[in-house]
Coordinates of C-alpha atoms in Angstrom, one line a residue:
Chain S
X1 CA 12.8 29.3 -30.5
X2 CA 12.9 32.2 -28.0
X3 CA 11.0 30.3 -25.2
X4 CA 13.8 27.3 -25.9
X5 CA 16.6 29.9 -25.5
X6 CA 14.5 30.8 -22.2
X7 CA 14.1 27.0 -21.5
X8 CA 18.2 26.7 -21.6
X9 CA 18.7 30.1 -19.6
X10 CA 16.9 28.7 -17.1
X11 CA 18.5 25.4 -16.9
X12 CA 21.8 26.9 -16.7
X13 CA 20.9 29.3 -13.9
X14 CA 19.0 25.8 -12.2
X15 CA 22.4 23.6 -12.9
X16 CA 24.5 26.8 -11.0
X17 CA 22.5 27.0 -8.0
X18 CA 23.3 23.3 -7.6
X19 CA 26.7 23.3 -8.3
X20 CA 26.8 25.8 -5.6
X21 CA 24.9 24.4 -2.7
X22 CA 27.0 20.9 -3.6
X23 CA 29.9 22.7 -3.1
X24 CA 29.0 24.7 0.0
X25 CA 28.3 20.6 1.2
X26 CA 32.1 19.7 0.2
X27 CA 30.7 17.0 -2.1
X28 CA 33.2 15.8 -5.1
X29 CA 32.8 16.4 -8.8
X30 CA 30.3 13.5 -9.3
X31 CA 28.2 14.9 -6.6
X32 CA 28.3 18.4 -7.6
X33 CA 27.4 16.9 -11.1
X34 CA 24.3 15.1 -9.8
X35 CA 23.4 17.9 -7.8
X36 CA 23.4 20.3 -10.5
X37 CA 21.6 18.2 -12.7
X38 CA 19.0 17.0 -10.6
X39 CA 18.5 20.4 -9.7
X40 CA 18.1 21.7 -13.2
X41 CA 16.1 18.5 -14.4
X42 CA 14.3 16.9 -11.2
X43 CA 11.6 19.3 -11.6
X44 CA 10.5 18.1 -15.3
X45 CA 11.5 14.6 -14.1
X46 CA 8.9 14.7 -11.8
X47 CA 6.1 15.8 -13.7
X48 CA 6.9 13.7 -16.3
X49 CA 6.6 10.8 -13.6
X50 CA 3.9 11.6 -12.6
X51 CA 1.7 11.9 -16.1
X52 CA 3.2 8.9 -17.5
X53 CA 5.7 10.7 -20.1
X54 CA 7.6 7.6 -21.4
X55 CA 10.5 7.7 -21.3
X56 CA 11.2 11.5 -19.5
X57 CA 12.1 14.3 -21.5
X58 CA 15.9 14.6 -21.1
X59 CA 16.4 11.0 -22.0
X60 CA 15.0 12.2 -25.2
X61 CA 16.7 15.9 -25.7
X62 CA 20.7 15.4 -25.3
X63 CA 20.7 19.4 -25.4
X64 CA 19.9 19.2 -21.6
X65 CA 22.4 17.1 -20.8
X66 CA 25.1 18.4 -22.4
X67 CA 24.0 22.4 -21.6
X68 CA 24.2 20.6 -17.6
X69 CA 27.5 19.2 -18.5
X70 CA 28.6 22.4 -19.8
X71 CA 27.3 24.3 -16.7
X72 CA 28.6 22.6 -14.3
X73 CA 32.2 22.8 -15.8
X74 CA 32.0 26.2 -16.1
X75 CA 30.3 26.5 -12.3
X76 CA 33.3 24.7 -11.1
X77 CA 36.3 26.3 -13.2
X78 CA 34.8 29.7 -12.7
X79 CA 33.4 29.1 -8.8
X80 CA 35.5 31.9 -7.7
X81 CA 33.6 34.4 -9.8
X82 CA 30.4 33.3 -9.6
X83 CA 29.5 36.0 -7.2
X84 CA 29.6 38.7 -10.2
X85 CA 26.9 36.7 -11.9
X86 CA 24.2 36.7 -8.6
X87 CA 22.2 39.2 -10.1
X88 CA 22.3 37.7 -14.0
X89 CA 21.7 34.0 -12.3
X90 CA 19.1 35.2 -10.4
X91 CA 16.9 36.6 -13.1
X92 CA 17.6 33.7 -15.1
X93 CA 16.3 31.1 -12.2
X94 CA 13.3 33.8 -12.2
X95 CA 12.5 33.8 -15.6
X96 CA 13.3 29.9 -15.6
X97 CA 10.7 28.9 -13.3
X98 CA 7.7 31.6 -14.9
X99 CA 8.8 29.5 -18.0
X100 CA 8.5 25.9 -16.2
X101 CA 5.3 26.9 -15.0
X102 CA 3.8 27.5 -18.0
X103 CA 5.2 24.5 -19.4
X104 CA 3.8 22.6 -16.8
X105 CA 0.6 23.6 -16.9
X106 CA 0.2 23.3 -20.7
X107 CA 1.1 19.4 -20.5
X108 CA -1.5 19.1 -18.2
X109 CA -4.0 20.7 -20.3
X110 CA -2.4 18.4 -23.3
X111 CA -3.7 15.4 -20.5
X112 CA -6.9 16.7 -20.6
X113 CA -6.3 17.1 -16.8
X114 CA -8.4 19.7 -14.2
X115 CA -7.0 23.6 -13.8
X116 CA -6.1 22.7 -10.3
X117 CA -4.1 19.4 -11.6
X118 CA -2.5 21.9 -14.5
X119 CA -1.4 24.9 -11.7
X120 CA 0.1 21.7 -9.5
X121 CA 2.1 20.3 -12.4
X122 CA 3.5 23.7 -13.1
X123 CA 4.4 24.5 -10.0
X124 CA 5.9 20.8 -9.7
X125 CA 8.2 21.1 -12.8
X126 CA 9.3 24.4 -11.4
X127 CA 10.3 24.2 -7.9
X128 CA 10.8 20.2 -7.4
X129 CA 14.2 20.1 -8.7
X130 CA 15.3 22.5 -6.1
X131 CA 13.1 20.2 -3.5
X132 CA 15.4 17.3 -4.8
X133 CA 18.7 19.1 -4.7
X134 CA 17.8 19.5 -0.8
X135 CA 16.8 16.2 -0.1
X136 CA 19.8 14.7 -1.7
X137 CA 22.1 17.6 0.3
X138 CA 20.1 16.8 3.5
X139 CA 18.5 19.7 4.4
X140 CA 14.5 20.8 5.0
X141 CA 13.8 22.0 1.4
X142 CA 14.6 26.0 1.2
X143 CA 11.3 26.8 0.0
X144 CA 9.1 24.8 2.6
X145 CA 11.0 27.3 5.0
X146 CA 11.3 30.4 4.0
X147 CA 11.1 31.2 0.5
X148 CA 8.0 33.1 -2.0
X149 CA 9.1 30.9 -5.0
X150 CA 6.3 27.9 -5.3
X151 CA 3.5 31.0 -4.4
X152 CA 5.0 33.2 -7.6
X153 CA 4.8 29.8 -9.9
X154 CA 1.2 29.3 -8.2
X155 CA -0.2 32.7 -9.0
X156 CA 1.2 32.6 -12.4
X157 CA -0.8 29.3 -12.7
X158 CA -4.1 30.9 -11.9
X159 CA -3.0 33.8 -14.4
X160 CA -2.6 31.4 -17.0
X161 CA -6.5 29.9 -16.6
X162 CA -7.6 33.7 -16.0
X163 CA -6.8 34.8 -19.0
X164 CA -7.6 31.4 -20.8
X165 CA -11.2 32.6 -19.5
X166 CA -11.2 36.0 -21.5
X167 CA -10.1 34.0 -24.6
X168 CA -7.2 35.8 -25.0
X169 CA -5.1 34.7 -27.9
X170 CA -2.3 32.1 -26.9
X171 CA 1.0 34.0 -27.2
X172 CA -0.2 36.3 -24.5
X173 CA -1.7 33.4 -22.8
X174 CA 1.7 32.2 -22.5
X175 CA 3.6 35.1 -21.9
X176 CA 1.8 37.1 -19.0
X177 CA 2.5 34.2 -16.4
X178 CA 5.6 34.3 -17.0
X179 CA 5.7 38.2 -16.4
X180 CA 3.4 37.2 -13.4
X181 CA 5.7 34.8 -11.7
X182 CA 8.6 37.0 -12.1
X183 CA 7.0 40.1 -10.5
X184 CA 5.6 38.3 -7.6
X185 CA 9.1 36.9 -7.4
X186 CA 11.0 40.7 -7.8
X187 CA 8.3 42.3 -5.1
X188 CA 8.8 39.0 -2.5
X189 CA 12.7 39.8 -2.9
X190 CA 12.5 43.6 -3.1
X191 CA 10.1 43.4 0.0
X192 CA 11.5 40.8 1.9
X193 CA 7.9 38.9 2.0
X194 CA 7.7 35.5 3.5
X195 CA 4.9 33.2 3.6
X196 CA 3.7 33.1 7.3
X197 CA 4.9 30.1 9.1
X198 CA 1.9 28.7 11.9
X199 CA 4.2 29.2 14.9
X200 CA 5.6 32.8 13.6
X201 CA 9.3 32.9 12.9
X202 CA 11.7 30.5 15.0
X203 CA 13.8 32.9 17.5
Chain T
X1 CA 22.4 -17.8 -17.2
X2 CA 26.0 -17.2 -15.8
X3 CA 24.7 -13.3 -16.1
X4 CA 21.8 -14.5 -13.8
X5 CA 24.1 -15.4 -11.6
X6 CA 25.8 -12.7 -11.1
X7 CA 23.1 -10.5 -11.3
X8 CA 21.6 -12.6 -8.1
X9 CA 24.9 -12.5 -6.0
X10 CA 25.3 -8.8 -6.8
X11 CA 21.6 -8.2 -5.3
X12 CA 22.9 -10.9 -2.0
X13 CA 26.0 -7.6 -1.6
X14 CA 23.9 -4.6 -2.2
X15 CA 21.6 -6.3 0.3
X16 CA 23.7 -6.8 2.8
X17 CA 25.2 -3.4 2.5
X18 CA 22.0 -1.8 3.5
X19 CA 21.6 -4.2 6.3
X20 CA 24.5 -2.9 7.7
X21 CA 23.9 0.6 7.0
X22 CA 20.0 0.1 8.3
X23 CA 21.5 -2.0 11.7
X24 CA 24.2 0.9 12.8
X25 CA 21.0 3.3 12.6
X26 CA 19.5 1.0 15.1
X27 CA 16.0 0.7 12.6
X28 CA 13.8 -1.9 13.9
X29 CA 13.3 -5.6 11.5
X30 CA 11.3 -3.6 9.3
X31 CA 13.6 -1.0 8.4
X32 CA 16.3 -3.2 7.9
X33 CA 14.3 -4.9 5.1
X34 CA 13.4 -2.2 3.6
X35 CA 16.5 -0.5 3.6
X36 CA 18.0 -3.6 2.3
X37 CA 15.8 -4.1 -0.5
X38 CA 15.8 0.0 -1.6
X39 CA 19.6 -0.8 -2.1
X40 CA 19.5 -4.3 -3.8
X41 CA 16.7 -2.8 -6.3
X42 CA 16.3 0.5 -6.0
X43 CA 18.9 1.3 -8.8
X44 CA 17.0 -0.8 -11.1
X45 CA 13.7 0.7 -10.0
X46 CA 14.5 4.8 -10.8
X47 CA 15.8 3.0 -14.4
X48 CA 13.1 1.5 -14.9
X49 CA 11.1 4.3 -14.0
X50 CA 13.0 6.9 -15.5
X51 CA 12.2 4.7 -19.5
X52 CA 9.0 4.1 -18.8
X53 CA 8.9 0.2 -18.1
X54 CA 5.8 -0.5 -16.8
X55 CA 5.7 -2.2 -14.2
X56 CA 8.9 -2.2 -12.7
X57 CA 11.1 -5.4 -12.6
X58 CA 10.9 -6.3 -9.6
X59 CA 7.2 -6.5 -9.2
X60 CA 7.1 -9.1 -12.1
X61 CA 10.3 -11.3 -11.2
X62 CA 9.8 -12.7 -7.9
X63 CA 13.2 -14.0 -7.5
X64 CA 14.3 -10.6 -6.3
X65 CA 11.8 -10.7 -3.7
X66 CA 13.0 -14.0 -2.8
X67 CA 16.1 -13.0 -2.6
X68 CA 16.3 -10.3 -0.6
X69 CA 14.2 -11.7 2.2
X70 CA 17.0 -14.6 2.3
X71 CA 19.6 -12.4 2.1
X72 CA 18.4 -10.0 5.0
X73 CA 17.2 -13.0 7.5
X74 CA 21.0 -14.4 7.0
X75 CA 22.7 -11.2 7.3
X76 CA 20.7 -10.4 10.3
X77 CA 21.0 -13.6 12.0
X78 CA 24.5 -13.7 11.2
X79 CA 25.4 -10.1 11.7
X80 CA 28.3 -10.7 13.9
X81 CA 30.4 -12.5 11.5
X82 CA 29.4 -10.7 8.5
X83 CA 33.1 -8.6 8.8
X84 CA 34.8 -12.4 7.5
X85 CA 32.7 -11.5 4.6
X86 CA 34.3 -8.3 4.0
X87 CA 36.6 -9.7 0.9
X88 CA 33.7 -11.4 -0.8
X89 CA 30.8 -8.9 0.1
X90 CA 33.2 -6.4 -1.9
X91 CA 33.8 -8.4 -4.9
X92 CA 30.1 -9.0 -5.6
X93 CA 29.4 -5.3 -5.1
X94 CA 31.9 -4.3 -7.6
X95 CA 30.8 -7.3 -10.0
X96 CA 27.4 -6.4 -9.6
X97 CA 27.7 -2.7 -10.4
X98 CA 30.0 -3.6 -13.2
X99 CA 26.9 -5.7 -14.6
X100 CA 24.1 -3.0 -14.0
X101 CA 25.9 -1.0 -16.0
X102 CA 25.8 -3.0 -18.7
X103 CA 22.4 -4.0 -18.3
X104 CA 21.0 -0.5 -17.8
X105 CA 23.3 0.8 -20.9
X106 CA 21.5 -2.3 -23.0
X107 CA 18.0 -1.2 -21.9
X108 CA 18.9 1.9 -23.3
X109 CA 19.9 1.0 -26.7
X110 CA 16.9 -1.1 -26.6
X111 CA 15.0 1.9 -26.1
X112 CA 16.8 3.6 -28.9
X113 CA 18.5 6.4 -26.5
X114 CA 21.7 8.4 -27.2
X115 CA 24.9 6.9 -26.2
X116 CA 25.1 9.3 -23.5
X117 CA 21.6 8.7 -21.9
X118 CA 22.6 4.7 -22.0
X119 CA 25.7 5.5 -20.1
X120 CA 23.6 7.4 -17.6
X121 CA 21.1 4.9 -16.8
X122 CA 23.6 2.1 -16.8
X123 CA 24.9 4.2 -13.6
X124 CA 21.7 5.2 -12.1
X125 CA 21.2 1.1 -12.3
X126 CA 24.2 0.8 -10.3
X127 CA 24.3 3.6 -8.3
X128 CA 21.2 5.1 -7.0
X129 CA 19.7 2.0 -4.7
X130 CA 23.0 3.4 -2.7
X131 CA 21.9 6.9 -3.1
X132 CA 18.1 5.8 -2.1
X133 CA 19.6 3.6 0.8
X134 CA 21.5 7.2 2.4
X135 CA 18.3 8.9 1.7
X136 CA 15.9 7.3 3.7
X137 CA 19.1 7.0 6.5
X138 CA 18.9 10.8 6.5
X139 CA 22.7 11.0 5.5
X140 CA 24.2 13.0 1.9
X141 CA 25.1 10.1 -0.5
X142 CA 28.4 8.4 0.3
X143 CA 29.2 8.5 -3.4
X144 CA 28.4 11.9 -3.7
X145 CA 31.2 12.9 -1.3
X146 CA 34.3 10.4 -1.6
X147 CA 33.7 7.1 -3.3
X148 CA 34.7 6.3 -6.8
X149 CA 31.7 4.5 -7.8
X150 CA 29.8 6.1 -10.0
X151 CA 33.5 7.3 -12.3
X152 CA 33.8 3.2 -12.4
X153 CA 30.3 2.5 -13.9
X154 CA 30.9 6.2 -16.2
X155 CA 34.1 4.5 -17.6
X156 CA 32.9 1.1 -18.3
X157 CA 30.1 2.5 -20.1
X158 CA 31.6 4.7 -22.5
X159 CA 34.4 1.2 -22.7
X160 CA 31.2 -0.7 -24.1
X161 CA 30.6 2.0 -26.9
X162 CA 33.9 2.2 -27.7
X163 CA 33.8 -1.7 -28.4
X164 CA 30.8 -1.3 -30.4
X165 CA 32.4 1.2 -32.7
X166 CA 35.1 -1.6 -33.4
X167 CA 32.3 -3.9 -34.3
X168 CA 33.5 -6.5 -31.2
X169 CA 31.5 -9.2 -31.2
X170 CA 28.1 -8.8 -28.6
X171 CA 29.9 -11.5 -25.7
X172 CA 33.0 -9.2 -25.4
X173 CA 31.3 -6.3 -25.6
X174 CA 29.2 -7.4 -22.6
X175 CA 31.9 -8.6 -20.6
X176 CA 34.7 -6.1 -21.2
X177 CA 33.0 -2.9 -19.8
X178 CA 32.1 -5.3 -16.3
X179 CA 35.9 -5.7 -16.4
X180 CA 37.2 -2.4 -16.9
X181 CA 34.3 -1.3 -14.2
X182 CA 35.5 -3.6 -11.6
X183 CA 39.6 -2.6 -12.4
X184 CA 38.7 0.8 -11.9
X185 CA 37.0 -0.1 -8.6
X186 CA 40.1 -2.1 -7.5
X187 CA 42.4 0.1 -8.7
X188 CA 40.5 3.2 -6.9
X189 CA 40.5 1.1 -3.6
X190 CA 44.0 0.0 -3.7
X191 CA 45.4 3.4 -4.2
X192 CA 43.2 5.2 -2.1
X193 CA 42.0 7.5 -5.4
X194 CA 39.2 10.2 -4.8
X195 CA 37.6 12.1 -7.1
X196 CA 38.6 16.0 -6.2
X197 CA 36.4 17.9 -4.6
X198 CA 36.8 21.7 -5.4
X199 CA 37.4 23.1 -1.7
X200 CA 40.0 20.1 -1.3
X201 CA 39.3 17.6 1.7
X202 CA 37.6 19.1 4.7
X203 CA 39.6 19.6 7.4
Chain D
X1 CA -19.8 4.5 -1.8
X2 CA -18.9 3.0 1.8
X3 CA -15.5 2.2 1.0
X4 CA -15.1 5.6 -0.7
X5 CA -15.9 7.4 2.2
X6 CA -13.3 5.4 4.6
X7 CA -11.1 6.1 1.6
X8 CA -11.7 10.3 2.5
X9 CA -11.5 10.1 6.3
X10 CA -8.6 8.4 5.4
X11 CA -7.2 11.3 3.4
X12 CA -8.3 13.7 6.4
X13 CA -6.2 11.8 8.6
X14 CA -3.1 11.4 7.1
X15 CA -3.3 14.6 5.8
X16 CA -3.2 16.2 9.5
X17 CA -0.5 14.0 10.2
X18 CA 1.7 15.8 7.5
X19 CA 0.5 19.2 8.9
X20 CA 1.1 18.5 12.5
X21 CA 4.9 17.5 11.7
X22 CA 5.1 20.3 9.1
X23 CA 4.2 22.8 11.8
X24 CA 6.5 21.0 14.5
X25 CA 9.2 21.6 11.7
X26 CA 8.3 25.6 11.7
X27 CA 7.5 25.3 8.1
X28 CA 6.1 28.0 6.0
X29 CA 2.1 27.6 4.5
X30 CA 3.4 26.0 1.1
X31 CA 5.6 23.5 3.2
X32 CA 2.5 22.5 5.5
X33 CA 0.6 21.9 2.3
X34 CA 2.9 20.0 0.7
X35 CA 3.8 17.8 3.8
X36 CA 0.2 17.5 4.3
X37 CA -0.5 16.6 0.6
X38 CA 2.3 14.4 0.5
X39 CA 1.6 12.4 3.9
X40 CA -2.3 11.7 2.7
X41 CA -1.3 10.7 -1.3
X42 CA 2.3 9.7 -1.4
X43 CA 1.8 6.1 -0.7
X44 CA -0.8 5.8 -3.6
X45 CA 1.8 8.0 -6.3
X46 CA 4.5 5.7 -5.5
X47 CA 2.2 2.7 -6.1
X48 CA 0.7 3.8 -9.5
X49 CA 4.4 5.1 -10.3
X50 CA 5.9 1.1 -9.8
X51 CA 2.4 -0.4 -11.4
X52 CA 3.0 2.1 -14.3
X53 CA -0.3 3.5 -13.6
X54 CA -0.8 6.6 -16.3
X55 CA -1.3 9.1 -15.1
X56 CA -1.4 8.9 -11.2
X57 CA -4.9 8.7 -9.4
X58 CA -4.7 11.7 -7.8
X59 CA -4.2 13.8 -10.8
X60 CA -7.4 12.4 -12.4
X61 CA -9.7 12.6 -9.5
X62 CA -9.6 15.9 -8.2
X63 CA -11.6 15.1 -4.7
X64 CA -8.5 13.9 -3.3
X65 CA -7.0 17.7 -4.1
X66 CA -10.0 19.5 -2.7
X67 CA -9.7 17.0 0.6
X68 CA -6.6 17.7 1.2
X69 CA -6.6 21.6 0.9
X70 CA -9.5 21.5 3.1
X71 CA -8.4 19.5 5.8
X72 CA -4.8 21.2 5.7
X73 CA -6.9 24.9 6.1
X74 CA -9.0 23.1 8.8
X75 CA -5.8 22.0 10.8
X76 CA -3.9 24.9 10.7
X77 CA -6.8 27.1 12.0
X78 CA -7.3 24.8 14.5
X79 CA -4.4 23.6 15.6
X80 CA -4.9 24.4 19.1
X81 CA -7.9 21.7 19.1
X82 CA -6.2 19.2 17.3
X83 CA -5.3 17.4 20.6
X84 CA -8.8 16.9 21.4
X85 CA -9.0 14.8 18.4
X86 CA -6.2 12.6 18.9
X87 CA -8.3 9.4 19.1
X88 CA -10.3 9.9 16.2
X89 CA -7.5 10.8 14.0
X90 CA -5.8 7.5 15.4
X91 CA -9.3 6.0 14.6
X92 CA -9.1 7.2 11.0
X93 CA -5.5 6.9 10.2
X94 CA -5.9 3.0 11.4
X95 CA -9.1 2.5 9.3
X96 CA -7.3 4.0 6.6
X97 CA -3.8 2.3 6.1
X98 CA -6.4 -0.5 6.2
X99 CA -8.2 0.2 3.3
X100 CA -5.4 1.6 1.5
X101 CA -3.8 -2.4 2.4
X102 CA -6.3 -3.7 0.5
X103 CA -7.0 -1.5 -2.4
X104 CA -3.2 -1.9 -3.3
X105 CA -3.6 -5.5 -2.9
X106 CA -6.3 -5.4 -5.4
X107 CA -4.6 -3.1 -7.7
X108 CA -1.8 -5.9 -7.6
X109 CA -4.1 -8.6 -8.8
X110 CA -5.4 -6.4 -11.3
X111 CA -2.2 -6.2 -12.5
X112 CA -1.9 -10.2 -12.5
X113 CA 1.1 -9.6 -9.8
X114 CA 2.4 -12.5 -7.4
X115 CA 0.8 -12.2 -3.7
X116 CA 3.8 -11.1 -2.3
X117 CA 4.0 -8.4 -5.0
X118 CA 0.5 -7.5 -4.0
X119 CA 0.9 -7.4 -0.5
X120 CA 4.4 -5.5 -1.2
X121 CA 1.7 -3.0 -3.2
X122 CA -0.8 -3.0 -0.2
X123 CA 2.0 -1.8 2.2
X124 CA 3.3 0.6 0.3
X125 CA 0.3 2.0 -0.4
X126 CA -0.9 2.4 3.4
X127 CA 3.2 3.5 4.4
X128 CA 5.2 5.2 2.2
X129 CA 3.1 8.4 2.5
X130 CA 4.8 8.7 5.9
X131 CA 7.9 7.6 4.7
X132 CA 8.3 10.2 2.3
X133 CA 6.8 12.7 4.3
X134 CA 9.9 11.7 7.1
X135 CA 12.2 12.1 4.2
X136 CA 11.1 15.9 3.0
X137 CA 11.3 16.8 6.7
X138 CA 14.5 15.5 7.0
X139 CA 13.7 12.6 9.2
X140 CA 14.6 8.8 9.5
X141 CA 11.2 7.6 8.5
X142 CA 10.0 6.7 12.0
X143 CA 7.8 3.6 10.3
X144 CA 11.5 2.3 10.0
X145 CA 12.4 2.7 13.6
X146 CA 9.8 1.8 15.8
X147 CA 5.8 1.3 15.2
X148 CA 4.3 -1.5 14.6
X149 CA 2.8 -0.2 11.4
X150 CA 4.2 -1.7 8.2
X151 CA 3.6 -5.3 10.1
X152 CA 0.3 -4.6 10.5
X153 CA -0.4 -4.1 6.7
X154 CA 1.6 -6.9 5.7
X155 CA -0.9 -9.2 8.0
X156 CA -3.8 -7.6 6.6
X157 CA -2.3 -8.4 3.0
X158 CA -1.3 -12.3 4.1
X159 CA -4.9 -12.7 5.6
X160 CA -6.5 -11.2 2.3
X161 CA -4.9 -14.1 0.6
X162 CA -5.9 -16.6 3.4
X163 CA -9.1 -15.7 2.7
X164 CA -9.4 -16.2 -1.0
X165 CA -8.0 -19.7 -0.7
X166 CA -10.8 -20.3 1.1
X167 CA -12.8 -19.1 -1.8
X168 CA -14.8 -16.6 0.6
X169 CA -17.2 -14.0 -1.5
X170 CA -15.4 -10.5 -2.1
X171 CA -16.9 -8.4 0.3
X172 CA -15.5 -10.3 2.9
X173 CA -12.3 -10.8 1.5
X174 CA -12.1 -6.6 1.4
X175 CA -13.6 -6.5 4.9
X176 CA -11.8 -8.8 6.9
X177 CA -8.2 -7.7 6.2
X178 CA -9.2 -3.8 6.8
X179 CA -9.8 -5.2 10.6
X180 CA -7.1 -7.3 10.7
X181 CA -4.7 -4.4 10.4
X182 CA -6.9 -2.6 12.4
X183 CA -6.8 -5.3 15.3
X184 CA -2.9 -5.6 15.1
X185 CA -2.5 -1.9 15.4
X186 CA -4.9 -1.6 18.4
X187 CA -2.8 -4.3 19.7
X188 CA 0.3 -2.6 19.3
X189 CA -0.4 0.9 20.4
X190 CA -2.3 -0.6 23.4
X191 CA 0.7 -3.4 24.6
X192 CA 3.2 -0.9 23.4
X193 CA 4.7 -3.5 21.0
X194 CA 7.9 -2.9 18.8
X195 CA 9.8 -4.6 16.1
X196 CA 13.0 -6.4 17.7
X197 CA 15.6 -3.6 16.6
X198 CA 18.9 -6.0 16.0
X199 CA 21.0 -4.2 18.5
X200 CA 18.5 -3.9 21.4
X201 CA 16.8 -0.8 22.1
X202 CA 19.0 2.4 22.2
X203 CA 19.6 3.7 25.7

């Protein structure tokens, strides 16, 4: 129940930053829709893809749907002050894609698939709906650039299989990656780290 | 069969709209096809996809195939006179996305899916081999930004569950929401209607 | 064993692809991995993903993950030498849309898939790696606009059928198309061939 209110948290703050590049692109309320919803769902889309899920999740769950519907109304009616929330909507994206991770990684496990395959997944179902929401607003995707996002969901991965080592009971096993991605996340912003690029940055 | 037939004449227009699309990008002969083909099927595809069908339609109905190829050798040997097509090229787009919608909405009852899931892959049927066709041009989806296209397929769909709660018989219920997509359509075209988007019309 | 091994080189190669456009792009270490990853095993995902295949190859064999972190650690430290290896990688990138031709091909027939479904398979396979590799950077897939590439695999497919109406033993019907797309390539690079482009070449 509390990771589900988590789950929808995070949804809404994926469905906002959608709603917001869409409209930064001009696009017109059925493009900021699909933007917002591709950015809030693409992620879990893809994963479930890519194991075979049949059909995806949020053909199954209206709740998604409808909490995107709601969202994006909201985004739109509200766009002037969305400012105010930055802080709110970034901890919920923060918290969102700790949670994602986890989720990921336990469906691999469910497959019976490697650690590695697991830590991919995760970090698949929680940064590929914002890879999506780029392609689809034709840009580079914003964290192949410039971002420590997929690196927090990574390390929270490993975290997971750590501790999963120590036999550690499973509430804490799901709960300190979470914490992990979101510190990694909150030091990366505090500090203004960036992975390096090869070339160093562009003048 | 007269479904068929439709179904085959709307794949001839979506065709030949990514021909166009592929030859003003100045792609080479295999580009074109491919371009041609992502918008004739590509729709279909991410539905079928998206449920779960396995394997896609396409791979199991040659026709498709068949008619594609056709379709892009006589649009590119006759590209110069494909603009006295106009008239016809747009009724068997707006036909043929009238039908996907139905067909994708069926598929989902079949697959026992919400009302509001069947409405949303009965437009992802009609919609997205346009949306895949911008993609791999490298522009932002034209129906994100100022088409109404996807409100079209939206409306008929909900149109076919409203007949369903009046217990129409299954012929009308097929055939109304393909009308009521392609009077949207016309209607949107005649009057120049655009879905708003929230900054107003770029200058 | 043999065929496994053309299978890895293959991976090496495409993989550096992805990395040498991912650095061109100034992209961060996650986006050279992932460009990299995607370049080597994108064409394979989008094939099981159409076949239905459940879960996706790469997520079950874990070689293909360990290949391509290596190779994408081994190109970025050396990406200064990279030139010198320009023929080899052609060498292995050739010898590897090859094989990936034919192992679609197969995966086709295993499928009990038309020929043309097969060959559409095979080409896939061996292309769409680069195509969505062009896509996340933002890129008209250049398959689509100039190399004689896709052709080449298509010829490969078309000559694997040839062959089995002939009722040639298997090993030969695997061989002979892998140097059929090799020949054509070779050809191509070395007569600087194109696909006609419908307009003429752009000036």
């Amino acid at each position: 129940m509390f990771y589900y209110i988590i789950d929808l948290l995070g949804t809404v703050a994926f469905t906002i930053s959608g709603v917001m590049v869409a409209m930064n692109k001009r696009l017109d309320a059925f493009g900021i829709f699909i933007i917002g919803f591709v950015t809030a769902l693409g992620g879990g889309t893809v994963r479930d893809i890519l194991l075979g899920v049949k059909p995806v999740t949020w053909l199954i769950n209206s709740t998604y749907m409808y909490v995107v519907i709601g969202t994006v109304l909201f985004a739109v009616f509200f766009r002037s002050k969305l400012k105010y929330l930055n802080i709110s909507l970034f901890l919920f994206d923060t918290i969102g894609i700790g949670l994602y991770t986890v989720v990921g990684v336990e469906k691999g496990i469910a497959a019976g698939l490697h650690p590695i395959m697991c830590i991919a997944l995760g970090t698949i179902s929680a940064c590929f709906g914002g890879v999506l929401r780029d392609i689809l607003c034709n840009e580079i995707p914003v964290i192949f650039r410039k971002e420590i996002y997929a690196t927090a969901c990574i390390l929270g991965g490993i975290s997971y299989f750590v501790l999963t080592l120590f036999n550690i009971k499973s509430n804490i096993v799901f709960a300190i990656p979470i914490i992990v991605v979101i510190l990694v996340r909150l030091l990366a912003v505090k500090y203004k780290l960036q992975l390096p690029s090869v070339y160093g940055k562009e003048e």
